[in-house]
Each structure stands twice: as structure tokens, then as C-alpha cells.
Amino acid sequence: AKNCPQRLHSSPIVHHSSLLFSYLSDMFVEPHLGKYHRDQHLRTTGWIEVVCGSMFSGKTEELIRRINRASIARQRVEIFKPAIDTRYHDFDVVSHNANAVRSTPVGTPQEIFLWTGDCEVVGIDEAQFFDESLVDVCVTLANTGKRVIAAGLDMDFQGRPFGCMPALMAVAEFVTKVHAICSVCGSVASYSFRLGKSKEKVLLGETESYEARCRRCFNEGMKEPPPTPPDRSGQASQGGGSEMDRRFERKMPKTPEQ
């Protein structure tokens, strides 16, 4: 018995330490910042970072954090977003927490080349809305020594890989997957569950159209008829009356016809 190895994983101290390490390891730290790095190779090497996850997971928040750090390091930055995304602002990239940074809306990935001549860091939000050519654009920018940070949904509302994101993640040096909280059970969520009956792959919306869900709650929701999203007055957009009224009506016994 004396020679038996100890089971380290059973120790609560080791368990909590591993959780802390896991949390800290999720915080992205740049390989280097600034143009005065002692290694000439690192000063001239570009790379691609991808921040992915479900809706309400903090993708844009993380993009803004990295852009702000580059600005503090006195690097020239340019941020882009799809021209179709005007949910919060026509020009700003805005997170769900209302943090914002100025950006340039573009219709195609190729337009990014027009604005990135002398910049050192390129940020791209909602990357999943661009076509597959975004991958080549990002690779070209990184090959010319620029740091590229792209944020976007990795899966669509059906739980399938979204647009150019899988290919972009494959060519990236750094991939960070962030998570939301399941709106049904409170577990870690990585799926974007769509409220309503629309089958369009691209449907811009916020809490009125989507909610984050874990795998189990997402799969259960996909088996059921899609719920009707509530309107601003708190009532269902179809059927009339509130959900509470309809539940009360279902419980009332039906009277026989006179």
C-alpha cells in the first residue's frame, strides 16, 4: 500500500487549481505587441486569430478587448464589419454589453484591402456573414505581416458549421472558443437557438430572435415546434393575449353547449 501512487485528481486543491489554470488559459495573450520587439522575425510576422462561439458568448467583447490592447501598444488598427449588420449602429462594432469601437462597413472581403495599407492590426467582426473569399483575404493580410483578428459564429441556428468560419479556423494560428450561458438550464452554452419559424440561414436579430442553449436544451428545442417570439408589449405576436392568459384558458373546463 505504501508504494501505491496517490490519486492526485481526487484532491480538492488540485481540482480547484486546474479550474483556475483552465480559466486563465482561456485569456488570450499576444505573442508580442509593438514594433520594437527584440526579435526581428516576430516584428515582421503576421498571424490570424479567430474568436468563435454562439450568440451572447462575448465574441465581439473579446474582439474589442484585443483591439483596445493593440491601440494601447500604439499600433495602427482598422476594424471592419459586414455592411448588412446595422443592428446597433451603422458604423460602430457594438457588443451586447454596449461596448463599441469605430469600424468600416464593407460589402465584400476584397474591400478590406482598400483600407489596410499601413495598418498593423486588422479586426473583422461577424465574419460568418462574409463569403469564402474572406479566408484568402485574411491569409494575404497575415502573409504581409499584419495581425488579423476575426470574430464570428462558428455554427448557424441548425447547429451546423457557419459559412467561411471552418476554413478560417483551419488556417488561423490561434482559435479561441467562447461560451454563453444556456437560457433554459443555466449550463455552459455553445449553440444559438432560433425563436420563430424562419428558415433563412442569415437572420439578423438579438434576444427577440435567438437565445443561447447548451447541447441538451438545443437538441430538445429542435424537436419541438419553434416558439413564437414575444413582441415588445410582452405578448405573443400571434394568437392574441399573453401566455399566462392562454394557460389559464386551457385549464378552464369547457361548458356544454346550451
mmCIF file of N, CA, C and O in Angstrom, residues 60 63-64 67 77-83 85-86 89-94 100-106 115 123-126 130:
data_model
loop_
_atom_site.group_PDB
_atom_site.id
_atom_site.type_symbol
_atom_site.label_atom_id
_atom_site.label_comp_id
_atom_site.label_asym_id
_atom_site.label_seq_id
_atom_site.Cartn_x
_atom_site.Cartn_y
_atom_site.Cartn_z
ATOM 1 N N THR A 60 -17.704 39.570 -29.740
ATOM 2 C CA THR A 60 -17.381 40.964 -30.068
ATOM 3 C C THR A 60 -16.692 41.649 -28.906
ATOM 4 O O THR A 60 -15.801 42.479 -29.095
ATOM 5 N N LEU A 63 -13.156 40.679 -29.148
ATOM 6 C CA LEU A 63 -12.530 41.390 -30.266
ATOM 7 C C LEU A 63 -12.187 42.821 -29.868
ATOM 8 O O LEU A 63 -11.073 43.302 -30.130
ATOM 9 N N ILE A 64 -13.128 43.515 -29.237
ATOM 10 C CA ILE A 64 -12.889 44.894 -28.804
ATOM 11 C C ILE A 64 -11.755 44.948 -27.779
ATOM 12 O O ILE A 64 -10.918 45.854 -27.806
ATOM 13 N N ILE A 67 -8.490 44.646 -29.672
ATOM 14 C CA ILE A 67 -8.235 45.862 -30.447
ATOM 15 C C ILE A 67 -7.774 46.989 -29.534
ATOM 16 O O ILE A 67 -6.847 47.753 -29.862
ATOM 17 N N VAL A 77 -4.590 50.365 -36.103
ATOM 18 C CA VAL A 77 -5.624 49.339 -36.221
ATOM 19 C C VAL A 77 -6.722 49.798 -37.167
ATOM 20 O O VAL A 77 -6.997 50.985 -37.305
ATOM 21 N N GLU A 78 -7.341 48.823 -37.821
ATOM 22 C CA GLU A 78 -8.523 49.054 -38.649
ATOM 23 C C GLU A 78 -9.516 47.926 -38.353
ATOM 24 O O GLU A 78 -9.119 46.757 -38.297
ATOM 25 N N ILE A 79 -10.789 48.288 -38.169
ATOM 26 C CA ILE A 79 -11.822 47.311 -37.849
ATOM 27 C C ILE A 79 -12.885 47.342 -38.931
ATOM 28 O O ILE A 79 -13.277 48.421 -39.406
ATOM 29 N N PHE A 80 -13.369 46.161 -39.303
ATOM 30 C CA PHE A 80 -14.361 46.052 -40.373
ATOM 31 C C PHE A 80 -15.526 45.172 -39.916
ATOM 32 O O PHE A 80 -15.375 44.302 -39.060
ATOM 33 N N LYS A 81 -16.672 45.420 -40.536
ATOM 34 C CA LYS A 81 -17.833 44.580 -40.290
ATOM 35 C C LYS A 81 -18.668 44.524 -41.560
ATOM 36 O O LYS A 81 -18.541 45.402 -42.437
ATOM 37 N N PRO A 82 -19.540 43.518 -41.712
ATOM 38 C CA PRO A 82 -20.385 43.440 -42.913
ATOM 39 C C PRO A 82 -21.342 44.619 -42.981
ATOM 40 O O PRO A 82 -21.901 45.046 -41.960
ATOM 41 N N ALA A 83 -21.529 45.139 -44.161
ATOM 42 C CA ALA A 83 -22.409 46.303 -44.332
ATOM 43 C C ALA A 83 -23.856 45.983 -43.970
ATOM 44 O O ALA A 83 -24.628 46.877 -43.632
ATOM 45 N N ASP A 85 -24.889 44.414 -41.395
ATOM 46 C CA ASP A 85 -25.109 44.374 -39.946
ATOM 47 C C ASP A 85 -25.267 45.790 -39.400
ATOM 48 O O ASP A 85 -24.286 46.477 -39.116
ATOM 49 N N THR A 86 -26.501 46.220 -39.271
ATOM 50 C CA THR A 86 -26.800 47.566 -38.743
ATOM 51 C C THR A 86 -27.678 47.467 -37.496
ATOM 52 O O THR A 86 -28.453 48.372 -37.200
ATOM 53 N N HIS A 89 -25.590 49.900 -34.784
ATOM 54 C CA HIS A 89 -25.055 51.150 -35.329
ATOM 55 C C HIS A 89 -24.612 50.898 -36.758
ATOM 56 O O HIS A 89 -24.190 49.800 -37.117
ATOM 57 N N ASP A 90 -24.707 51.938 -37.575
ATOM 58 C CA ASP A 90 -24.321 51.794 -38.980
ATOM 59 C C ASP A 90 -22.824 51.593 -39.152
ATOM 60 O O ASP A 90 -22.382 50.913 -40.088
ATOM 61 N N PHE A 91 -22.021 52.178 -38.241
ATOM 62 C CA PHE A 91 -20.570 52.145 -38.414
ATOM 63 C C PHE A 91 -19.838 51.462 -37.267
ATOM 64 O O PHE A 91 -18.832 50.794 -37.497
ATOM 65 N N ASP A 92 -20.307 51.608 -36.052
ATOM 66 C CA ASP A 92 -19.591 51.051 -34.906
ATOM 67 C C ASP A 92 -19.785 49.548 -34.807
ATOM 68 O O ASP A 92 -20.836 49.010 -35.152
ATOM 69 N N VAL A 93 -18.740 48.873 -34.319
ATOM 70 C CA VAL A 93 -18.867 47.497 -33.864
ATOM 71 C C VAL A 93 -19.274 47.567 -32.406
ATOM 72 O O VAL A 93 -18.556 48.135 -31.576
ATOM 73 N N VAL A 94 -20.434 47.014 -32.074
ATOM 74 C CA VAL A 94 -21.004 47.143 -30.736
ATOM 75 C C VAL A 94 -21.266 45.760 -30.162
ATOM 76 O O VAL A 94 -21.856 44.908 -30.818
ATOM 77 N N ALA A 100 -18.310 49.701 -27.618
ATOM 78 C CA ALA A 100 -18.278 49.983 -29.053
ATOM 79 C C ALA A 100 -16.899 50.454 -29.482
ATOM 80 O O ALA A 100 -16.133 51.010 -28.690
ATOM 81 N N VAL A 101 -16.597 50.214 -30.752
ATOM 82 C CA VAL A 101 -15.383 50.723 -31.365
ATOM 83 C C VAL A 101 -15.717 51.070 -32.814
ATOM 84 O O VAL A 101 -16.524 50.388 -33.453
ATOM 85 N N ARG A 102 -15.114 52.119 -33.319
ATOM 86 C CA ARG A 102 -15.408 52.568 -34.670
ATOM 87 C C ARG A 102 -14.942 51.558 -35.702
ATOM 88 O O ARG A 102 -13.867 50.960 -35.559
ATOM 89 N N SER A 103 -15.749 51.336 -36.733
ATOM 90 C CA SER A 103 -15.391 50.369 -37.763
ATOM 91 C C SER A 103 -15.776 50.893 -39.135
ATOM 92 O O SER A 103 -16.434 51.928 -39.267
ATOM 93 N N THR A 104 -15.368 50.142 -40.161
ATOM 94 C CA THR A 104 -15.700 50.469 -41.545
ATOM 95 C C THR A 104 -16.567 49.361 -42.110
ATOM 96 O O THR A 104 -16.112 48.214 -42.238
ATOM 97 N N PRO A 105 -17.830 49.626 -42.443
ATOM 98 C CA PRO A 105 -18.675 48.595 -43.068
ATOM 99 C C PRO A 105 -18.212 48.313 -44.495
ATOM 100 O O PRO A 105 -17.909 49.242 -45.256
ATOM 101 N N VAL A 106 -18.142 47.046 -44.866
ATOM 102 C CA VAL A 106 -17.726 46.663 -46.218
ATOM 103 C C VAL A 106 -18.711 45.655 -46.777
ATOM 104 O O VAL A 106 -19.269 44.835 -46.037
ATOM 105 N N TRP A 115 -8.378 49.647 -47.244
ATOM 106 C CA TRP A 115 -8.250 50.415 -46.008
ATOM 107 C C TRP A 115 -7.114 49.951 -45.109
ATOM 108 O O TRP A 115 -6.929 50.500 -44.020
ATOM 109 N N GLY A 123 -9.087 44.070 -37.546
ATOM 110 C CA GLY A 123 -10.160 43.397 -36.834
ATOM 111 C C GLY A 123 -11.370 43.204 -37.736
ATOM 112 O O GLY A 123 -11.723 44.108 -38.497
ATOM 113 N N ILE A 124 -12.004 42.047 -37.669
ATOM 114 C CA ILE A 124 -13.169 41.736 -38.506
ATOM 115 C C ILE A 124 -14.246 41.142 -37.608
ATOM 116 O O ILE A 124 -14.026 40.093 -36.984
ATOM 117 N N ASP A 125 -15.399 41.789 -37.546
ATOM 118 C CA ASP A 125 -16.497 41.284 -36.731
ATOM 119 C C ASP A 125 -17.551 40.622 -37.614
ATOM 120 O O ASP A 125 -17.680 40.953 -38.792
ATOM 121 N N GLU A 126 -18.316 39.696 -37.030
ATOM 122 C CA GLU A 126 -19.361 38.958 -37.747
ATOM 123 C C GLU A 126 -18.810 38.337 -39.036
ATOM 124 O O GLU A 126 -19.386 38.458 -40.122
ATOM 125 N N PHE A 130 -19.564 36.978 -44.221
ATOM 126 C CA PHE A 130 -18.798 37.144 -45.459
ATOM 127 C C PHE A 130 -18.711 35.811 -46.202
ATOM 128 O O PHE A 130 -18.866 34.745 -45.615
#
